[in-house]
Amino acid sequence: KNVNLSSIKEMTTNLSHRGPDSFGYWSSEVNNVYFGHRRLSILDLSTHGDQPMNSSCGRYVITFNGEIYNFIELQNHLKKKFDIKFKNKTDTIVLLELISKLGLKKALEMIEGMFAFGLWDKKEKKLFLVRDRFGEKPLFFYKNSNFVVFSSELKSLSKFPLVRLNISRKSSYYYSMLGYVPAPLCIYENTFKVMPSQIISFSDRTTKKTNYYQIPKPELNRKPSYEKCKKELLSILEESIKKMIIADVEIGCFLSGGIDSSLVALLMQKNSKKKIKTFSVGFNENEYD
């Protein structure tokens, strides 16, 4: 009863550092569902790419954080099979239409990327919270017997008027023993992390958790040579980087001083016509530099 869009606006304003380019809101007051979004524009910098975004069938609404790296091939697949006319050039709309045509589970099996999102299904009246395979993008939620609030940062949850964040005794015990709070727990009571590869659905009084991905077991009889493994690894890395550098904004590479970032920089430059910009962090103290 105390919830309105101004509550969501305060939460999203608190996340403006995560999405400085634009913001948007969507609500279904009949169902007491409110979405807010702060946008960091990477693909389709126009207002057509703003979120929350509706699927063309009208059934789904999404607030999405992340990148789908294979969205171009998935877009071509959808165009060919279903003759879809996409209303913008983002990877978000490709994910939405994939969910709309094939269902959430199948869509998640097909996409490659890093992401966390909230999805509202108007037909089933269900909220889905989903996180990428390895948990690259964060997603937190607060749940009690009356409502669920979710966000990509814990501090944003405290801006919701009905949420009172109290330190959890159980979590503080774990923190004192381990030096961190093990997932899915958070330092606060009633507050949790969505786990990597997890789909959590909320409808009326029921909460259901499922996993959509497991790391495949190695093939025991496959014993390729060291040289073959090196070539295969380089090929996989290059293909991955090619997909990751598709953007409508400038891209850069962070140098940590190790082999990994040097290799990433090399493969980025090999596949870029422009000279890539690199960044590193320096400290006054030599031992940290």
PDB file of C-alpha atoms in Angstrom:
ATOM      1  CA  LYS A   1       0.000   0.000   0.000  1.00  0.00           C
ATOM      2  CA  ASN A   2       2.881   2.391   0.741  1.00  0.00           C
ATOM      3  CA  VAL A   3       4.596   1.565  -2.550  1.00  0.00           C
ATOM      4  CA  ASN A   4       4.571   3.826  -5.579  1.00  0.00           C
ATOM      5  CA  LEU A   5       6.925   4.807  -8.362  1.00  0.00           C
ATOM      6  CA  SER A   6       8.632   7.439  -6.211  1.00  0.00           C
ATOM      7  CA  SER A   7       9.985   4.593  -3.996  1.00  0.00           C
ATOM      8  CA  ILE A   8      11.465   2.930  -7.085  1.00  0.00           C
ATOM      9  CA  LYS A   9      12.850   6.252  -8.317  1.00  0.00           C
ATOM     10  CA  GLU A  10      14.747   6.696  -5.050  1.00  0.00           C
ATOM     11  CA  MET A  11      16.186   3.179  -5.353  1.00  0.00           C
ATOM     12  CA  THR A  12      17.324   3.699  -8.943  1.00  0.00           C
ATOM     13  CA  THR A  13      18.766   7.172  -8.242  1.00  0.00           C
ATOM     14  CA  ASN A  14      20.915   5.438  -5.631  1.00  0.00           C
ATOM     15  CA  LEU A  15      22.357   3.331  -8.485  1.00  0.00           C
ATOM     16  CA  SER A  16      23.056   6.204 -10.894  1.00  0.00           C
ATOM     17  CA  HIS A  17      26.803   5.404 -10.806  1.00  0.00           C
ATOM     18  CA  ARG A  18      25.983   1.998 -12.354  1.00  0.00           C
ATOM     19  CA  GLY A  19      23.853   3.534 -15.108  1.00  0.00           C
ATOM     20  CA  PRO A  20      24.669   7.197 -15.732  1.00  0.00           C
ATOM     21  CA  ASP A  21      23.150   7.491 -19.241  1.00  0.00           C
ATOM     22  CA  SER A  22      19.390   7.228 -18.731  1.00  0.00           C
ATOM     23  CA  PHE A  23      16.654   5.781 -16.526  1.00  0.00           C
ATOM     24  CA  GLY A  24      13.192   4.302 -16.901  1.00  0.00           C
ATOM     25  CA  TYR A  25      10.246   2.888 -14.939  1.00  0.00           C
ATOM     26  CA  TRP A  26       7.415   0.446 -15.502  1.00  0.00           C
ATOM     27  CA  SER A  27       4.611  -0.578 -13.183  1.00  0.00           C
ATOM     28  CA  SER A  28       1.502  -2.719 -12.987  1.00  0.00           C
ATOM     29  CA  GLU A  29      -0.349  -1.306  -9.998  1.00  0.00           C
ATOM     30  CA  VAL A  30      -3.053  -3.993 -10.256  1.00  0.00           C
ATOM     31  CA  ASN A  31      -0.397  -6.646  -9.617  1.00  0.00           C
ATOM     32  CA  ASN A  32       1.770  -4.479  -7.322  1.00  0.00           C
ATOM     33  CA  VAL A  33       4.806  -4.882  -9.585  1.00  0.00           C
ATOM     34  CA  TYR A  34       7.290  -2.009 -10.045  1.00  0.00           C
ATOM     35  CA  PHE A  35      10.469  -2.016 -12.160  1.00  0.00           C
ATOM     36  CA  GLY A  36      13.132   0.681 -12.248  1.00  0.00           C
ATOM     37  CA  HIS A  37      16.260   0.793 -14.384  1.00  0.00           C
ATOM     38  CA  ARG A  38      19.461   2.822 -14.709  1.00  0.00           C
ATOM     39  CA  ARG A  39      21.144   2.450 -18.064  1.00  0.00           C
ATOM     40  CA  LEU A  40      24.773   2.300 -19.140  1.00  0.00           C
ATOM     41  CA  SER A  41      24.395   2.420 -22.939  1.00  0.00           C
ATOM     42  CA  ILE A  42      26.553  -0.038 -24.882  1.00  0.00           C
ATOM     43  CA  LEU A  43      24.360  -1.037 -27.872  1.00  0.00           C
ATOM     44  CA  ASP A  44      21.829   1.284 -29.566  1.00  0.00           C
ATOM     45  CA  LEU A  45      22.534   4.502 -27.720  1.00  0.00           C
ATOM     46  CA  SER A  46      19.140   5.972 -28.720  1.00  0.00           C
ATOM     47  CA  THR A  47      16.076   6.101 -26.446  1.00  0.00           C
ATOM     48  CA  HIS A  48      14.750   3.004 -28.284  1.00  0.00           C
ATOM     49  CA  GLY A  49      17.180   0.993 -26.168  1.00  0.00           C
ATOM     50  CA  ASP A  50      15.890   2.338 -22.846  1.00  0.00           C
ATOM     51  CA  GLN A  51      14.564  -0.021 -20.193  1.00  0.00           C
ATOM     52  CA  PRO A  52      12.458  -1.543 -18.650  1.00  0.00           C
ATOM     53  CA  MET A  53      11.621  -3.120 -22.019  1.00  0.00           C
ATOM     54  CA  ASN A  54       8.483  -4.905 -23.228  1.00  0.00           C
ATOM     55  CA  SER A  55       8.448  -7.906 -25.572  1.00  0.00           C
ATOM     56  CA  SER A  56       6.604  -7.389 -28.870  1.00  0.00           C
ATOM     57  CA  CYS A  57       3.978  -9.970 -27.813  1.00  0.00           C
ATOM     58  CA  GLY A  58       3.317  -7.811 -24.733  1.00  0.00           C
ATOM     59  CA  ARG A  59       3.643 -10.715 -22.294  1.00  0.00           C
ATOM     60  CA  TYR A  60       7.069  -9.978 -20.772  1.00  0.00           C
ATOM     61  CA  VAL A  61       8.781  -6.955 -19.187  1.00  0.00           C
ATOM     62  CA  ILE A  62      12.489  -6.995 -18.365  1.00  0.00           C
ATOM     63  CA  THR A  63      15.042  -4.928 -16.492  1.00  0.00           C
ATOM     64  CA  PHE A  64      18.382  -6.282 -17.684  1.00  0.00           C
ATOM     65  CA  ASN A  65      21.976  -5.635 -16.650  1.00  0.00           C
ATOM     66  CA  GLY A  66      24.756  -7.156 -18.726  1.00  0.00           C
ATOM     67  CA  GLU A  67      25.738  -8.173 -22.226  1.00  0.00           C
ATOM     68  CA  ILE A  68      24.698 -11.069 -24.492  1.00  0.00           C
ATOM     69  CA  TYR A  69      27.760 -11.780 -26.611  1.00  0.00           C
ATOM     70  CA  ASN A  70      26.141 -14.006 -29.252  1.00  0.00           C
ATOM     71  CA  PHE A  71      23.102 -11.758 -29.768  1.00  0.00           C
ATOM     72  CA  ILE A  72      23.755 -11.214 -33.506  1.00  0.00           C
ATOM     73  CA  GLU A  73      23.548 -14.911 -34.395  1.00  0.00           C
ATOM     74  CA  LEU A  74      20.494 -15.315 -32.122  1.00  0.00           C
ATOM     75  CA  GLN A  75      18.863 -12.302 -33.784  1.00  0.00           C
ATOM     76  CA  ASN A  76      19.458 -13.852 -37.231  1.00  0.00           C
ATOM     77  CA  HIS A  77      18.009 -17.157 -35.990  1.00  0.00           C
ATOM     78  CA  LEU A  78      14.840 -15.398 -34.739  1.00  0.00           C
ATOM     79  CA  LYS A  79      14.463 -13.383 -37.954  1.00  0.00           C
ATOM     80  CA  LYS A  80      14.800 -16.507 -40.077  1.00  0.00           C
ATOM     81  CA  LYS A  81      12.525 -18.750 -38.000  1.00  0.00           C
ATOM     82  CA  PHE A  82       9.850 -16.286 -36.825  1.00  0.00           C
ATOM     83  CA  ASP A  83      10.278 -13.284 -39.148  1.00  0.00           C
ATOM     84  CA  ILE A  84      10.572 -10.907 -36.152  1.00  0.00           C
ATOM     85  CA  LYS A  85      10.993  -7.168 -36.757  1.00  0.00           C
ATOM     86  CA  PHE A  86      13.184  -5.895 -33.928  1.00  0.00           C
ATOM     87  CA  LYS A  87      12.213  -2.474 -32.572  1.00  0.00           C
ATOM     88  CA  ASN A  88      15.767  -1.575 -31.500  1.00  0.00           C
ATOM     89  CA  LYS A  89      19.366  -2.744 -31.933  1.00  0.00           C
ATOM     90  CA  THR A  90      20.081  -3.944 -28.395  1.00  0.00           C
ATOM     91  CA  ASP A  91      20.971  -7.387 -27.113  1.00  0.00           C
ATOM     92  CA  THR A  92      18.176  -6.956 -24.513  1.00  0.00           C
ATOM     93  CA  ILE A  93      15.429  -7.093 -27.155  1.00  0.00           C
ATOM     94  CA  VAL A  94      17.003 -10.242 -28.635  1.00  0.00           C
ATOM     95  CA  LEU A  95      16.878 -11.918 -25.211  1.00  0.00           C
ATOM     96  CA  LEU A  96      13.261 -10.781 -24.699  1.00  0.00           C
ATOM     97  CA  GLU A  97      12.103 -12.113 -28.078  1.00  0.00           C
ATOM     98  CA  LEU A  98      14.015 -15.355 -27.497  1.00  0.00           C
ATOM     99  CA  ILE A  99      12.159 -15.798 -24.168  1.00  0.00           C
ATOM    100  CA  SER A 100       8.881 -14.847 -25.852  1.00  0.00           C
ATOM    101  CA  LYS A 101       9.264 -17.450 -28.621  1.00  0.00           C
ATOM    102  CA  LEU A 102      11.137 -20.290 -26.897  1.00  0.00           C
ATOM    103  CA  GLY A 103      10.561 -19.846 -23.166  1.00  0.00           C
ATOM    104  CA  LEU A 104      12.960 -18.725 -20.428  1.00  0.00           C
ATOM    105  CA  LYS A 105      14.802 -22.032 -19.852  1.00  0.00           C
ATOM    106  CA  LYS A 106      15.516 -22.631 -23.551  1.00  0.00           C
ATOM    107  CA  ALA A 107      16.593 -18.996 -24.049  1.00  0.00           C
ATOM    108  CA  LEU A 108      19.068 -19.275 -21.165  1.00  0.00           C
ATOM    109  CA  GLU A 109      20.566 -22.430 -22.682  1.00  0.00           C
ATOM    110  CA  MET A 110      21.222 -20.534 -25.929  1.00  0.00           C
ATOM    111  CA  ILE A 111      22.719 -17.263 -24.711  1.00  0.00           C
ATOM    112  CA  GLU A 112      26.377 -16.539 -23.946  1.00  0.00           C
ATOM    113  CA  GLY A 113      27.058 -13.566 -21.726  1.00  0.00           C
ATOM    114  CA  MET A 114      27.241 -11.925 -18.324  1.00  0.00           C
ATOM    115  CA  PHE A 115      23.959 -10.708 -16.908  1.00  0.00           C
ATOM    116  CA  ALA A 116      21.463 -10.359 -14.100  1.00  0.00           C
ATOM    117  CA  PHE A 117      17.822  -9.530 -14.751  1.00  0.00           C
ATOM    118  CA  GLY A 118      14.311  -9.290 -13.408  1.00  0.00           C
ATOM    119  CA  LEU A 119      11.525 -10.544 -15.695  1.00  0.00           C
ATOM    120  CA  TRP A 120       7.775 -10.141 -15.154  1.00  0.00           C
ATOM    121  CA  ASP A 121       5.453 -12.595 -16.900  1.00  0.00           C
ATOM    122  CA  LYS A 122       2.062 -10.849 -17.226  1.00  0.00           C
ATOM    123  CA  LYS A 123       0.263 -14.058 -18.212  1.00  0.00           C
ATOM    124  CA  GLU A 124       1.509 -16.292 -15.377  1.00  0.00           C
ATOM    125  CA  LYS A 125       1.823 -13.347 -12.956  1.00  0.00           C
ATOM    126  CA  LYS A 126       5.324 -14.435 -11.979  1.00  0.00           C
ATOM    127  CA  LEU A 127       8.526 -12.561 -11.234  1.00  0.00           C
ATOM    128  CA  PHE A 128      11.770 -14.242 -12.303  1.00  0.00           C
ATOM    129  CA  LEU A 129      15.210 -13.267 -11.016  1.00  0.00           C
ATOM    130  CA  VAL A 130      18.053 -14.720 -13.095  1.00  0.00           C
ATOM    131  CA  ARG A 131      21.841 -14.568 -12.875  1.00  0.00           C
ATOM    132  CA  ASP A 132      24.513 -15.593 -15.404  1.00  0.00           C
ATOM    133  CA  ARG A 133      26.320 -18.931 -15.375  1.00  0.00           C
ATOM    134  CA  PHE A 134      29.303 -17.890 -13.259  1.00  0.00           C
ATOM    135  CA  GLY A 135      27.811 -14.966 -11.334  1.00  0.00           C
ATOM    136  CA  GLU A 136      29.713 -12.156 -13.062  1.00  0.00           C
ATOM    137  CA  LYS A 137      26.832  -9.719 -12.540  1.00  0.00           C
ATOM    138  CA  PRO A 138      25.447  -9.194  -9.008  1.00  0.00           C
ATOM    139  CA  LEU A 139      21.796  -9.581  -7.998  1.00  0.00           C
ATOM    140  CA  PHE A 140      20.386  -9.228  -4.462  1.00  0.00           C
ATOM    141  CA  PHE A 141      16.873  -9.540  -3.106  1.00  0.00           C
ATOM    142  CA  TYR A 142      15.036  -8.914   0.154  1.00  0.00           C
ATOM    143  CA  LYS A 143      12.088 -11.177   0.904  1.00  0.00           C
ATOM    144  CA  ASN A 144       9.530 -11.380   3.680  1.00  0.00           C
ATOM    145  CA  SER A 145       5.981 -12.809   3.812  1.00  0.00           C
ATOM    146  CA  ASN A 146       4.512  -9.737   2.064  1.00  0.00           C
ATOM    147  CA  PHE A 147       6.863  -8.642  -0.700  1.00  0.00           C
ATOM    148  CA  VAL A 148      10.110  -9.094  -2.642  1.00  0.00           C
ATOM    149  CA  VAL A 149      12.522  -6.277  -3.564  1.00  0.00           C
ATOM    150  CA  PHE A 150      15.531  -6.830  -5.832  1.00  0.00           C
ATOM    151  CA  SER A 151      18.517  -4.766  -6.932  1.00  0.00           C
ATOM    152  CA  SER A 152      22.047  -5.023  -8.290  1.00  0.00           C
ATOM    153  CA  GLU A 153      23.394  -3.438  -5.082  1.00  0.00           C
ATOM    154  CA  LEU A 154      22.549  -4.049  -1.432  1.00  0.00           C
ATOM    155  CA  LYS A 155      22.492  -0.367  -0.489  1.00  0.00           C
ATOM    156  CA  SER A 156      19.695   0.323  -2.975  1.00  0.00           C
ATOM    157  CA  LEU A 157      17.388  -2.080  -1.086  1.00  0.00           C
ATOM    158  CA  SER A 158      17.533   0.144   1.998  1.00  0.00           C
ATOM    159  CA  LYS A 159      15.897   2.961   0.005  1.00  0.00           C
ATOM    160  CA  PHE A 160      12.690   0.944  -0.338  1.00  0.00           C
ATOM    161  CA  PRO A 161      10.285   2.356   2.311  1.00  0.00           C
ATOM    162  CA  LEU A 162       9.154  -0.999   3.764  1.00  0.00           C
ATOM    163  CA  VAL A 163      12.646  -2.507   4.079  1.00  0.00           C
ATOM    164  CA  ARG A 164      14.530  -2.354   7.367  1.00  0.00           C
ATOM    165  CA  LEU A 165      17.996  -3.807   6.991  1.00  0.00           C
ATOM    166  CA  ASN A 166      19.153  -5.379  10.257  1.00  0.00           C
ATOM    167  CA  ILE A 167      22.467  -7.187  10.649  1.00  0.00           C
ATOM    168  CA  SER A 168      21.951 -10.963  10.655  1.00  0.00           C
ATOM    169  CA  ARG A 169      23.471 -12.716  13.675  1.00  0.00           C
ATOM    170  CA  LYS A 170      24.037 -15.869  11.643  1.00  0.00           C
ATOM    171  CA  SER A 171      25.813 -13.957   8.853  1.00  0.00           C
ATOM    172  CA  SER A 172      27.949 -11.946  11.273  1.00  0.00           C
ATOM    173  CA  TYR A 173      29.004 -15.232  12.917  1.00  0.00           C
ATOM    174  CA  TYR A 174      30.072 -16.592   9.507  1.00  0.00           C
ATOM    175  CA  TYR A 175      31.883 -13.333   8.793  1.00  0.00           C
ATOM    176  CA  SER A 176      33.846 -13.500  12.035  1.00  0.00           C
ATOM    177  CA  MET A 177      34.787 -17.148  11.330  1.00  0.00           C
ATOM    178  CA  LEU A 178      35.503 -16.963   7.587  1.00  0.00           C
ATOM    179  CA  GLY A 179      36.202 -13.305   6.823  1.00  0.00           C
ATOM    180  CA  TYR A 180      33.269 -13.219   4.371  1.00  0.00           C
ATOM    181  CA  VAL A 181      29.558 -14.054   4.247  1.00  0.00           C
ATOM    182  CA  PRO A 182      28.962 -17.239   2.216  1.00  0.00           C
ATOM    183  CA  ALA A 183      26.338 -17.000  -0.555  1.00  0.00           C
ATOM    184  CA  PRO A 184      23.357 -17.035  -0.773  1.00  0.00           C
ATOM    185  CA  LEU A 185      23.392 -15.282   2.623  1.00  0.00           C
ATOM    186  CA  CYS A 186      24.029 -11.541   2.967  1.00  0.00           C
ATOM    187  CA  ILE A 187      25.110  -9.563   6.008  1.00  0.00           C
ATOM    188  CA  TYR A 188      21.474  -8.458   6.519  1.00  0.00           C
ATOM    189  CA  GLU A 189      18.454 -10.490   7.638  1.00  0.00           C
ATOM    190  CA  ASN A 190      15.945 -11.630   4.953  1.00  0.00           C
ATOM    191  CA  THR A 191      18.428 -10.577   2.239  1.00  0.00           C
ATOM    192  CA  PHE A 192      19.988 -13.006  -0.235  1.00  0.00           C
ATOM    193  CA  LYS A 193      22.149 -13.266  -3.336  1.00  0.00           C
ATOM    194  CA  VAL A 194      20.749 -14.914  -6.458  1.00  0.00           C
ATOM    195  CA  MET A 195      23.271 -17.687  -7.116  1.00  0.00           C
ATOM    196  CA  PRO A 196      25.174 -18.206 -10.387  1.00  0.00           C
ATOM    197  CA  SER A 197      23.102 -20.178 -12.991  1.00  0.00           C
ATOM    198  CA  GLN A 198      19.993 -19.731 -10.857  1.00  0.00           C
ATOM    199  CA  ILE A 199      16.402 -18.886 -11.760  1.00  0.00           C
ATOM    200  CA  ILE A 200      14.207 -17.856  -8.828  1.00  0.00           C
ATOM    201  CA  SER A 201      10.495 -17.462  -9.530  1.00  0.00           C
ATOM    202  CA  PHE A 202       8.052 -15.701  -7.206  1.00  0.00           C
ATOM    203  CA  SER A 203       4.278 -16.047  -7.542  1.00  0.00           C
ATOM    204  CA  ASP A 204       1.705 -15.303  -4.845  1.00  0.00           C
ATOM    205  CA  ARG A 205       3.094 -17.183  -1.843  1.00  0.00           C
ATOM    206  CA  THR A 206       5.437 -19.605  -3.629  1.00  0.00           C
ATOM    207  CA  THR A 207       9.150 -19.293  -4.345  1.00  0.00           C
ATOM    208  CA  LYS A 208      10.842 -21.790  -6.655  1.00  0.00           C
ATOM    209  CA  LYS A 209      14.580 -22.127  -7.320  1.00  0.00           C
ATOM    210  CA  THR A 210      16.078 -23.956 -10.304  1.00  0.00           C
ATOM    211  CA  ASN A 211      19.493 -24.164 -11.958  1.00  0.00           C
ATOM    212  CA  TYR A 212      19.799 -23.881 -15.734  1.00  0.00           C
ATOM    213  CA  TYR A 213      23.510 -24.722 -16.184  1.00  0.00           C
ATOM    214  CA  GLN A 214      26.216 -27.038 -14.877  1.00  0.00           C
ATOM    215  CA  ILE A 215      29.874 -27.095 -15.861  1.00  0.00           C
ATOM    216  CA  PRO A 216      30.175 -30.040 -18.270  1.00  0.00           C
ATOM    217  CA  LYS A 217      32.274 -32.990 -17.136  1.00  0.00           C
ATOM    218  CA  PRO A 218      35.431 -33.584 -19.184  1.00  0.00           C
ATOM    219  CA  GLU A 219      35.353 -36.366 -21.772  1.00  0.00           C
ATOM    220  CA  LEU A 220      37.524 -39.057 -20.195  1.00  0.00           C
ATOM    221  CA  ASN A 221      38.584 -40.776 -23.440  1.00  0.00           C
ATOM    222  CA  ARG A 222      39.507 -37.505 -25.169  1.00  0.00           C
ATOM    223  CA  LYS A 223      43.265 -36.970 -24.797  1.00  0.00           C
ATOM    224  CA  PRO A 224      44.409 -34.379 -27.347  1.00  0.00           C
ATOM    225  CA  SER A 225      48.070 -33.371 -27.617  1.00  0.00           C
ATOM    226  CA  TYR A 226      49.510 -30.350 -25.803  1.00  0.00           C
ATOM    227  CA  GLU A 227      49.915 -28.509 -29.142  1.00  0.00           C
ATOM    228  CA  LYS A 228      46.283 -29.178 -30.070  1.00  0.00           C
ATOM    229  CA  CYS A 229      45.119 -27.916 -26.660  1.00  0.00           C
ATOM    230  CA  LYS A 230      47.143 -24.697 -27.106  1.00  0.00           C
ATOM    231  CA  LYS A 231      45.588 -24.045 -30.527  1.00  0.00           C
ATOM    232  CA  GLU A 232      42.089 -24.825 -29.271  1.00  0.00           C
ATOM    233  CA  LEU A 233      42.470 -22.522 -26.256  1.00  0.00           C
ATOM    234  CA  LEU A 234      43.744 -19.649 -28.417  1.00  0.00           C
ATOM    235  CA  SER A 235      40.890 -20.140 -30.882  1.00  0.00           C
ATOM    236  CA  ILE A 236      38.249 -20.164 -28.092  1.00  0.00           C
ATOM    237  CA  LEU A 237      39.770 -17.036 -26.508  1.00  0.00           C
ATOM    238  CA  GLU A 238      39.846 -15.171 -29.822  1.00  0.00           C
ATOM    239  CA  GLU A 239      36.260 -16.101 -30.715  1.00  0.00           C
ATOM    240  CA  SER A 240      35.120 -14.993 -27.259  1.00  0.00           C
ATOM    241  CA  ILE A 241      36.939 -11.642 -27.476  1.00  0.00           C
ATOM    242  CA  LYS A 242      35.556 -10.982 -30.995  1.00  0.00           C
ATOM    243  CA  LYS A 243      32.024 -11.228 -29.576  1.00  0.00           C
ATOM    244  CA  MET A 244      32.845  -9.103 -26.519  1.00  0.00           C
ATOM    245  CA  ILE A 245      34.218  -6.122 -28.450  1.00  0.00           C
ATOM    246  CA  ILE A 246      30.946  -5.475 -30.335  1.00  0.00           C
ATOM    247  CA  ALA A 247      29.759  -2.106 -29.002  1.00  0.00           C
ATOM    248  CA  ASP A 248      28.409   1.287 -30.090  1.00  0.00           C
ATOM    249  CA  VAL A 249      30.758   3.000 -27.628  1.00  0.00           C
ATOM    250  CA  GLU A 250      34.543   2.970 -27.255  1.00  0.00           C
ATOM    251  CA  ILE A 251      36.054  -0.121 -25.692  1.00  0.00           C
ATOM    252  CA  GLY A 252      39.149  -0.436 -23.557  1.00  0.00           C
ATOM    253  CA  CYS A 253      41.297  -3.065 -21.904  1.00  0.00           C
ATOM    254  CA  PHE A 254      42.377  -3.078 -18.271  1.00  0.00           C
ATOM    255  CA  LEU A 255      46.002  -4.186 -17.826  1.00  0.00           C
ATOM    256  CA  SER A 256      46.779  -5.986 -14.585  1.00  0.00           C
ATOM    257  CA  GLY A 257      50.416  -6.682 -15.433  1.00  0.00           C
ATOM    258  CA  GLY A 258      49.891 -10.412 -15.934  1.00  0.00           C
ATOM    259  CA  ILE A 259      49.719 -12.850 -18.846  1.00  0.00           C
ATOM    260  CA  ASP A 260      45.896 -12.891 -19.064  1.00  0.00           C
ATOM    261  CA  SER A 261      45.384  -9.173 -19.694  1.00  0.00           C
ATOM    262  CA  SER A 262      48.359  -9.024 -22.098  1.00  0.00           C
ATOM    263  CA  LEU A 263      46.799 -11.831 -24.118  1.00  0.00           C
ATOM    264  CA  VAL A 264      43.386 -10.126 -24.074  1.00  0.00           C
ATOM    265  CA  ALA A 265      44.989  -6.848 -25.264  1.00  0.00           C
ATOM    266  CA  LEU A 266      46.825  -8.670 -28.063  1.00  0.00           C
ATOM    267  CA  LEU A 267      43.676 -10.425 -29.333  1.00  0.00           C
ATOM    268  CA  MET A 268      41.585  -7.237 -29.026  1.00  0.00           C
ATOM    269  CA  GLN A 269      44.088  -5.281 -31.134  1.00  0.00           C
ATOM    270  CA  LYS A 270      44.305  -8.100 -33.687  1.00  0.00           C
ATOM    271  CA  ASN A 271      40.518  -7.865 -34.190  1.00  0.00           C
ATOM    272  CA  SER A 272      40.173  -4.063 -34.020  1.00  0.00           C
ATOM    273  CA  LYS A 273      40.777  -1.584 -36.836  1.00  0.00           C
ATOM    274  CA  LYS A 274      41.198   1.230 -34.284  1.00  0.00           C
ATOM    275  CA  LYS A 275      44.038   1.418 -31.816  1.00  0.00           C
ATOM    276  CA  ILE A 276      42.645   0.083 -28.547  1.00  0.00           C
ATOM    277  CA  LYS A 277      42.960   2.088 -25.348  1.00  0.00           C
ATOM    278  CA  THR A 278      44.416   0.359 -22.314  1.00  0.00           C
ATOM    279  CA  PHE A 279      44.225   1.313 -18.646  1.00  0.00           C
ATOM    280  CA  SER A 280      46.255   0.406 -15.592  1.00  0.00           C
ATOM    281  CA  VAL A 281      46.154   1.384 -11.924  1.00  0.00           C
ATOM    282  CA  GLY A 282      49.153   2.851 -10.136  1.00  0.00           C
ATOM    283  CA  PHE A 283      49.819   3.323  -6.423  1.00  0.00           C
ATOM    284  CA  ASN A 284      52.243   5.547  -4.539  1.00  0.00           C
ATOM    285  CA  GLU A 285      53.475   2.461  -2.679  1.00  0.00           C
ATOM    286  CA  ASN A 286      55.680   0.376  -4.979  1.00  0.00           C
ATOM    287  CA  GLU A 287      54.649  -2.951  -3.423  1.00  0.00           C
ATOM    288  CA  TYR A 288      51.028  -2.384  -4.561  1.00  0.00           C
ATOM    289  CA  ASP A 289      51.841  -0.944  -7.975  1.00  0.00           C
TER     290      ASP A 289
END
